[in-house]
Short mmCIF file of C-alpha atoms in Angstrom, two decimals:
data_model
loop_
_atom_site.label_atom_id
_atom_site.label_comp_id
_atom_site.label_asym_id
_atom_site.label_seq_id
_atom_site.Cartn_x
_atom_site.Cartn_y
_atom_site.Cartn_z
CA MET H 1 13.08 98.74 72.02
CA ARG H 2 13.20 100.84 68.87
CA PRO H 3 15.59 103.50 67.69
CA PRO H 4 13.96 106.91 68.11
CA SER H 5 12.79 108.74 65.04
CA GLY H 6 13.94 112.14 63.92
CA SER H 7 17.69 111.61 63.70
CA ASN H 8 20.10 110.03 61.29
CA ARG H 9 22.70 109.43 63.97
CA ARG H 10 22.84 105.96 65.45
CA VAL H 11 25.10 104.72 68.21
CA PHE H 12 25.78 100.99 68.23
CA PHE H 13 26.69 99.15 71.40
CA PRO H 14 29.15 96.29 70.89
CA VAL H 15 27.59 92.98 71.87
CA LYS H 16 28.46 89.38 72.57
CA SER H 17 26.87 86.32 70.95
CA VAL H 18 24.02 84.52 72.68
CA ARG H 19 26.01 81.32 73.00
CA LEU H 20 28.47 83.27 75.08
CA ALA H 21 31.54 82.01 73.34
CA VAL H 22 32.95 85.13 74.84
CA ALA H 23 36.34 86.05 73.48
CA THR H 24 37.59 88.05 76.39
CA ALA H 25 39.99 88.49 79.22
CA PHE H 26 37.79 88.04 80.26
CA ALA H 27 12.41 103.62 99.60
CA LEU H 28 11.15 104.06 101.05
CA SER H 29 11.04 101.96 103.87
CA THR H 30 7.68 102.70 104.87
CA THR H 31 7.32 102.43 108.49
CA PHE H 32 3.67 102.57 109.28
CA VAL H 33 2.43 103.23 112.80
CA TYR H 34 -0.92 101.64 113.27
CA ALA H 35 -3.39 102.40 116.01
CA ASP H 36 -3.90 99.51 118.39
CA GLU H 37 -6.08 98.82 121.36
CA THR H 38 -3.99 101.14 123.55
CA THR H 39 -4.19 104.05 121.13
CA PRO H 40 -6.95 106.55 121.77
CA ALA H 41 -9.63 106.31 119.09
CA SER H 42 -9.32 110.02 118.41
CA VAL H 43 -5.63 109.68 117.35
CA PRO H 44 -5.36 108.70 113.66
CA ALA H 45 -2.73 106.25 112.44
CA GLN H 46 0.45 108.07 111.44
CA SER H 47 2.85 107.20 108.62
CA SER H 48 6.51 108.11 108.39
CA GLU H 49 6.45 107.65 104.61
CA PRO H 50 7.84 110.79 102.97
CA SER H 51 5.12 112.79 101.29
CA THR H 52 5.11 113.79 97.66
CA ALA H 53 6.01 117.30 98.79
CA SER H 54 9.14 116.11 100.60
CA ILE H 55 10.34 114.12 97.57
CA SER H 56 9.70 117.13 95.38
CA ARG H 57 11.69 119.27 97.80
CA GLU H 58 14.67 116.87 97.67
CA VAL H 59 14.64 116.82 93.88
CA LYS H 60 14.48 120.61 93.80
CA GLU H 61 17.40 120.96 96.22
CA ILE H 62 19.59 118.58 94.19
CA PHE H 63 18.58 120.33 90.97
CA GLU H 64 19.45 123.77 92.32
CA LYS H 65 22.81 122.60 93.69
CA SER H 66 23.93 120.14 91.00
CA GLY H 67 22.48 121.96 88.00
CA LYS H 68 25.30 124.51 88.14
CA ALA H 69 27.72 121.84 86.88
CA VAL H 70 25.48 120.60 84.03
CA VAL H 71 25.91 122.24 80.63
CA LYS H 72 24.35 122.36 77.20
CA ILE H 73 26.71 121.21 74.47
CA ARG H 74 26.36 122.40 70.88
CA GLY H 75 28.16 121.30 67.76
CA THR H 76 27.82 120.28 64.13
CA ASP H 77 28.19 117.06 62.21
CA GLU H 78 27.49 115.92 58.66
CA HIS H 79 23.75 116.22 59.25
CA GLY H 80 23.70 119.77 60.67
CA ASP H 81 23.63 121.48 64.07
CA LEU H 82 22.97 119.49 67.22
CA SER H 83 22.88 119.95 70.97
CA GLY H 84 23.05 117.66 73.96
CA THR H 85 23.98 117.59 77.64
CA GLY H 86 27.20 117.16 79.59
CA PHE H 87 28.54 117.79 83.09
CA PHE H 88 31.81 118.91 84.68
CA ILE H 89 33.88 116.27 86.46
CA ASP H 90 36.87 118.36 87.53
CA PRO H 91 37.48 122.06 88.25
CA THR H 92 39.54 122.56 85.07
CA GLY H 93 36.57 122.16 82.73
CA MET H 94 36.66 118.42 81.91
CA ILE H 95 33.23 117.21 80.78
CA TYR H 96 31.51 113.84 80.50
CA THR H 97 28.91 113.45 77.76
CA ALA H 98 27.49 110.75 75.49
CA TYR H 99 29.27 109.59 72.35
CA SER H 100 26.19 110.61 70.35
CA VAL H 101 26.77 114.22 71.45
CA GLY H 102 30.53 114.69 71.33
CA GLY H 103 32.02 111.58 69.77
CA ASP H 104 31.88 112.62 66.12
CA THR H 105 31.09 116.34 66.33
CA ASP H 106 32.83 119.52 65.19
CA ASN H 107 32.67 123.14 66.38
CA LEU H 108 31.94 122.11 69.96
CA THR H 109 30.81 124.73 72.49
CA VAL H 110 29.39 124.59 75.99
CA GLU H 111 26.93 126.99 77.56
CA PHE H 112 27.93 127.68 81.15
CA ASP H 113 26.89 130.40 83.58
CA GLY H 114 25.14 132.39 80.86
CA LYS H 115 28.14 132.36 78.51
CA THR H 116 29.31 130.22 75.61
CA TYR H 117 32.81 128.71 75.60
CA PRO H 118 34.67 126.68 72.99
CA ALA H 119 35.27 123.04 73.84
CA ARG H 120 37.41 120.32 72.33
CA LEU H 121 37.13 116.58 72.19
CA MET H 122 39.67 114.83 74.41
CA MET H 123 38.58 111.27 73.71
CA ALA H 124 35.57 109.31 72.46
CA ASP H 125 34.89 105.65 73.13
CA LEU H 126 32.20 103.98 71.06
CA ARG H 127 32.37 100.74 73.06
CA SER H 128 31.26 102.45 76.28
CA GLY H 129 29.16 105.12 74.53
CA ILE H 130 30.81 108.15 76.17
CA ALA H 131 33.02 111.08 75.21
CA ILE H 132 35.19 113.43 77.26
CA LEU H 133 35.40 117.12 76.34
CA LYS H 134 37.44 120.02 77.71
CA ALA H 135 36.63 123.71 78.10
CA ASP H 136 39.45 125.93 79.36
CA ILE H 137 37.58 127.49 82.27
CA ALA H 138 37.38 127.09 86.03
CA THR H 139 34.20 125.18 86.83
CA PRO H 140 32.11 123.58 89.55
CA THR H 141 32.06 119.79 89.56
CA LEU H 142 29.64 116.99 90.33
CA PRO H 143 30.83 114.49 92.96
CA ILE H 144 31.36 110.96 91.65
CA GLY H 145 29.40 108.28 93.47
CA LYS H 146 29.52 104.49 93.35
CA SER H 147 27.35 102.65 90.85
CA GLU H 148 27.53 99.50 92.96
CA THR H 149 25.51 101.14 95.73
CA MET H 150 22.39 101.25 93.53
CA GLU H 151 19.65 98.67 93.85
CA VAL H 152 16.36 98.05 92.10
CA ALA H 153 13.90 100.76 93.20
CA THR H 154 16.67 103.18 94.22
CA PRO H 155 15.31 106.69 93.54
CA VAL H 156 17.41 108.66 91.06
CA MET H 157 17.15 111.83 89.01
CA ALA H 158 18.72 113.38 85.93
CA ILE H 159 19.41 116.94 84.84
CA GLY H 160 19.44 117.62 81.12
CA TYR H 161 18.69 120.06 78.33
CA PRO H 162 15.79 118.56 76.36
CA LEU H 163 15.08 119.99 72.92
CA ASP H 164 15.82 123.74 73.05
CA LEU H 165 14.51 124.09 76.60
CA PRO H 166 16.32 125.24 79.76
CA SER H 167 17.99 122.87 82.21
CA THR H 168 15.34 120.40 83.38
CA PRO H 169 15.18 117.83 86.21
CA SER H 170 13.62 114.37 85.81
CA PHE H 171 12.80 111.90 88.55
CA GLY H 172 12.59 108.10 88.41
CA MET H 173 13.95 104.90 89.90
CA VAL H 174 16.30 102.09 89.01
CA ALA H 175 14.36 99.35 87.23
CA GLY H 176 17.12 96.84 86.63
CA PHE H 177 20.72 96.04 85.75
CA ASP H 178 21.00 94.55 82.28
CA ARG H 179 23.83 92.89 80.41
CA LYS H 180 21.68 92.26 77.37
CA PHE H 181 18.48 93.22 75.65
CA LEU H 182 16.68 91.04 73.09
CA ASP H 183 19.48 88.48 73.33
CA ARG H 184 22.11 91.08 72.47
CA TYR H 185 24.89 91.86 74.93
CA PHE H 186 26.14 95.26 76.07
CA SER H 187 29.86 95.85 76.58
CA THR H 188 29.18 95.93 80.34
CA THR H 189 26.17 96.00 82.66
CA HIS H 190 23.92 99.02 82.04
CA VAL H 191 21.44 100.55 84.49
CA ARG H 192 17.84 100.51 83.25
CA VAL H 193 16.00 103.51 84.66
CA ASN H 194 12.29 104.28 84.69
CA LEU H 195 12.94 107.89 83.83
CA PRO H 196 11.57 109.64 80.73
CA THR H 197 14.05 111.13 78.29
CA GLN H 198 13.84 113.49 75.35
CA ARG H 199 16.11 114.52 72.50
CA GLY H 200 18.94 116.64 73.82
CA GLU H 201 19.33 114.79 77.12
CA ALA H 202 22.03 112.41 75.92
CA GLY H 203 25.02 112.76 78.25
CA ALA H 204 22.99 113.94 81.23
CA PRO H 205 24.16 112.83 84.69
CA LEU H 206 22.17 110.23 86.59
CA LEU H 207 22.23 111.33 90.23
CA ASN H 208 21.45 109.62 93.52
CA PHE H 209 19.75 111.53 96.32
CA LYS H 210 23.12 112.64 97.69
CA GLY H 211 23.67 114.56 94.47
CA GLU H 212 26.42 112.14 93.37
CA VAL H 213 26.77 110.97 89.77
CA VAL H 214 26.05 107.25 89.47
CA GLY H 215 25.62 107.04 85.69
CA ILE H 216 25.53 108.80 82.31
CA LEU H 217 22.42 108.66 80.14
CA VAL H 218 23.41 107.02 76.86
CA ALA H 219 20.35 105.26 75.43
CA GLN H 220 16.58 105.43 75.44
CA ILE H 221 13.91 102.75 75.48
CA GLU H 222 10.55 102.87 73.71
CA ASN H 223 10.82 106.38 72.37
CA GLY H 224 11.96 107.90 75.62
CA SER H 225 9.65 106.27 78.16
CA ALA H 226 12.71 104.93 79.99
CA CYS H 227 16.46 104.91 79.44
CA TYR H 228 19.78 103.18 79.94
CA ALA H 229 22.70 104.72 81.80
CA LEU H 230 26.32 103.64 81.69
CA PRO H 231 27.37 103.11 85.33
CA ILE H 232 29.75 105.82 86.46
CA ASP H 233 32.24 103.14 87.60
CA ALA H 234 32.52 102.04 83.95
CA ALA H 235 32.94 105.64 82.76
CA GLU H 236 35.67 106.21 85.35
CA LYS H 237 37.52 103.15 84.06
CA ILE H 238 37.60 104.74 80.62
CA ARG H 239 38.69 108.10 82.06
CA ASN H 240 41.50 106.45 84.03
CA ASP H 241 42.69 104.81 80.81
CA PHE H 242 42.69 108.22 79.17
CA ILE H 243 44.70 109.75 82.01
CA ARG H 244 47.26 106.94 81.81
CA PHE H 245 47.49 106.37 78.06
CA GLY H 246 45.61 109.14 76.28
CA GLU H 247 43.01 106.65 74.99
CA ALA H 248 40.67 103.88 76.11
CA ARG H 249 42.58 100.62 76.55
CA HIS H 250 40.05 97.78 76.45
CA GLY H 251 41.90 94.62 77.41
CA TRP H 252 41.47 90.91 76.96
CA VAL H 253 43.22 87.65 77.68
CA GLY H 254 41.74 85.40 74.99
CA THR H 255 39.61 82.50 76.22
CA THR H 256 36.26 81.09 75.21
CA VAL H 257 33.81 80.44 78.03
CA ALA H 258 30.59 78.43 78.19
CA GLN H 259 28.11 77.12 80.77
CA SER H 260 29.24 74.07 82.72
CA GLU H 261 26.82 71.26 83.56
CA LYS H 262 27.09 71.89 87.28
CA PRO H 263 28.63 74.58 89.49
CA ILE H 264 32.03 74.07 91.05
CA GLU H 265 33.02 76.37 93.91
CA GLY H 266 29.86 78.34 93.06
CA SER H 267 30.83 79.01 89.41
CA THR H 268 29.52 77.61 86.13
CA ALA H 269 31.95 79.55 83.88
CA LEU H 270 33.75 76.77 82.01
CA VAL H 271 36.84 77.51 79.91
CA THR H 272 36.34 75.72 76.58
CA GLU H 273 39.18 77.12 74.45
CA ILE H 274 42.43 79.05 74.75
CA MET H 275 42.85 81.12 71.59
CA LYS H 276 46.16 80.86 69.83
CA ASP H 277 48.49 83.88 69.91
CA THR H 278 46.60 85.54 72.79
CA PRO H 279 47.85 86.42 76.29
CA ALA H 280 46.15 83.33 77.74
CA TYR H 281 47.87 81.01 75.26
CA GLY H 282 50.62 79.16 77.10
CA SER H 283 49.72 80.81 80.42
CA GLY H 284 48.77 77.55 82.09
CA ILE H 285 45.02 78.01 81.92
CA LYS H 286 43.44 74.97 80.26
CA PRO H 287 40.08 74.02 78.74
CA GLY H 288 37.99 72.46 81.48
CA ASP H 289 39.07 74.95 84.12
CA ILE H 290 36.29 76.75 86.00
CA LEU H 291 36.79 80.50 86.32
CA LEU H 292 36.33 81.92 89.82
CA GLN H 293 37.82 85.41 89.57
CA ILE H 294 39.26 87.76 86.95
CA GLY H 295 41.07 90.76 88.38
CA LYS H 296 38.77 92.13 91.08
CA THR H 297 35.62 90.63 89.53
CA ASN H 298 34.18 87.43 90.99
CA VAL H 299 32.85 85.02 88.38
CA ARG H 300 29.80 82.89 89.05
CA GLN H 301 28.36 82.41 85.56
CA PRO H 302 29.58 82.94 81.98
CA GLU H 303 27.85 86.33 81.71
CA ASP H 304 30.07 87.66 84.52
CA ILE H 305 32.90 87.60 81.99
CA ILE H 306 31.32 90.60 80.26
CA ASP H 307 31.93 92.93 83.20
CA ALA H 308 35.28 91.32 84.02
CA SER H 309 36.45 91.96 80.46
CA PHE H 310 35.28 95.58 80.42
CA PHE H 311 37.30 96.47 83.51
CA ILE H 312 40.56 94.98 82.22
CA THR H 313 43.04 97.54 80.92
CA ALA H 314 45.33 96.41 78.12
CA GLY H 315 48.91 96.09 79.33
CA ASP H 316 47.98 95.43 82.97
CA THR H 317 48.79 92.13 84.65
CA VAL H 318 45.56 90.41 85.63
CA PRO H 319 45.28 87.70 88.31
CA ILE H 320 42.93 84.94 87.16
CA VAL H 321 41.72 82.34 89.65
CA VAL H 322 40.45 78.98 88.40
CA VAL H 323 39.59 75.64 89.93
CA ARG H 324 40.92 72.51 88.26
CA GLY H 325 39.56 69.35 89.79
CA THR H 326 39.80 70.09 93.49
CA GLU H 327 42.72 72.54 93.27
CA LYS H 328 42.47 76.33 93.11
CA MET H 329 45.10 77.95 90.93
CA THR H 330 46.02 81.59 90.24
CA PHE H 331 47.63 82.73 86.99
CA GLU H 332 49.11 86.18 86.41
CA ILE H 333 48.52 87.18 82.78
CA LYS H 334 49.51 90.40 81.06
CA SER H 335 46.46 91.47 79.06
CA ASP H 336 46.56 92.74 75.50
CA CYS H 337 44.33 95.13 73.54
CA HIS H 338 40.89 93.76 72.79
CA PRO H 339 40.49 93.07 69.04
CA LEU H 340 37.62 95.58 68.89
CA SER H 341 39.75 98.28 70.52
CA PRO H 342 41.54 100.97 68.48
CA CYS H 343 44.81 99.95 70.13
CA ALA H 344 44.49 96.36 68.88
CA PRO H 345 47.10 95.07 66.44
CA LYS H 346 46.01 94.71 62.85
CA ALA H 347 46.50 90.96 63.12
CA ALA H 348 43.53 90.67 65.52
CA THR H 349 40.77 88.78 63.75
CA LEU H 350 37.77 88.90 66.09
CA THR H 351 34.77 89.94 64.01
CA PRO H 352 32.67 92.78 65.46
CA ALA H 353 29.17 91.64 66.36
CA GLN H 354 26.09 93.58 65.37
CA GLY H 355 24.75 95.98 67.99
CA ILE H 356 21.40 97.36 69.02
CA PRO H 357 20.74 100.88 67.73
CA LEU H 358 20.15 102.67 71.01
CA GLN H 359 20.54 106.34 71.75
CA ILE H 360 19.06 109.40 73.24
CA ASP H 361 19.02 111.70 70.27
CA ALA H 362 20.91 114.92 70.32
CA THR H 363 18.62 117.81 69.42
CA ARG H 364 19.22 118.63 65.76
CA ARG H 365 18.56 121.68 63.64
CA THR H 366 19.17 121.40 59.91
CA PRO H 367 20.66 124.59 58.44
#
């Protein structure tokens, strides 16, 4: 995976170390009908597999319906003019886009229904790679789906504004669900999609075949041959934080986790350290405990802590289930701001790890 050429802007995903001393709160079903001995020889075998034409028709229908809520975003930064993609998520003009489009951009506008409207940045979150904008207009919206319903080989599509071209559909399928690439860890699981991307498509919605948003395009692989999408469930967590607090509130509890020698109760996530002056310190959790659940997230291996941590909101009380010996125990811990979060106290000392430079470039024009 290489950063694409042609842009000076780079978006860095926060990562975790390979040793996972994680400081955290942690289709087509093809039914074929074959001729058999009772089938007249003159009747050919029939297949119920959808034809290319039917798939094309579905993509076209979703594009025509959903494309009305997808917009081109323009702005300027220190390098010049740029443009990218976004989409409306409520009828008052709230917009999801990628951080690389709206996170550090001035003079924002959106092109909607043949007109250009001013937009303003409501919040930007580098850790998740998204930004939320607002245009003061009544708008259509895209329905929000569930990322968890996706599986490998699920057909998906995106609608974006590549380069200086009109709104454009792309078709592909889910290739995988990755927490890391080249031994570097994302802030939460990302959806790897075999779907080509071009400059200007950052922030485009990833849609299932119901026309629901299941992700936001935030990064490209191998110069646009495929891409990564932040699951919409993760984006909605950030938006809910914004609604409640006016900012993203990434939480943590403060334990170090490693791989145990053998699973206990189906989990190999071994607590090895309770960091001093963190919410977990003095909570009752001890080194040697095996983590089974953090909040609503079941834990089966140390890497599960990555997703569990992402979905914790600072200030919320989080139930944490462990097994100690043969006894299951539940601890209620009030989480604090993650040291890499803007809301973290200055005393936090966790050192930011290096990230992978991944992005779908915004289209740029130098004045």
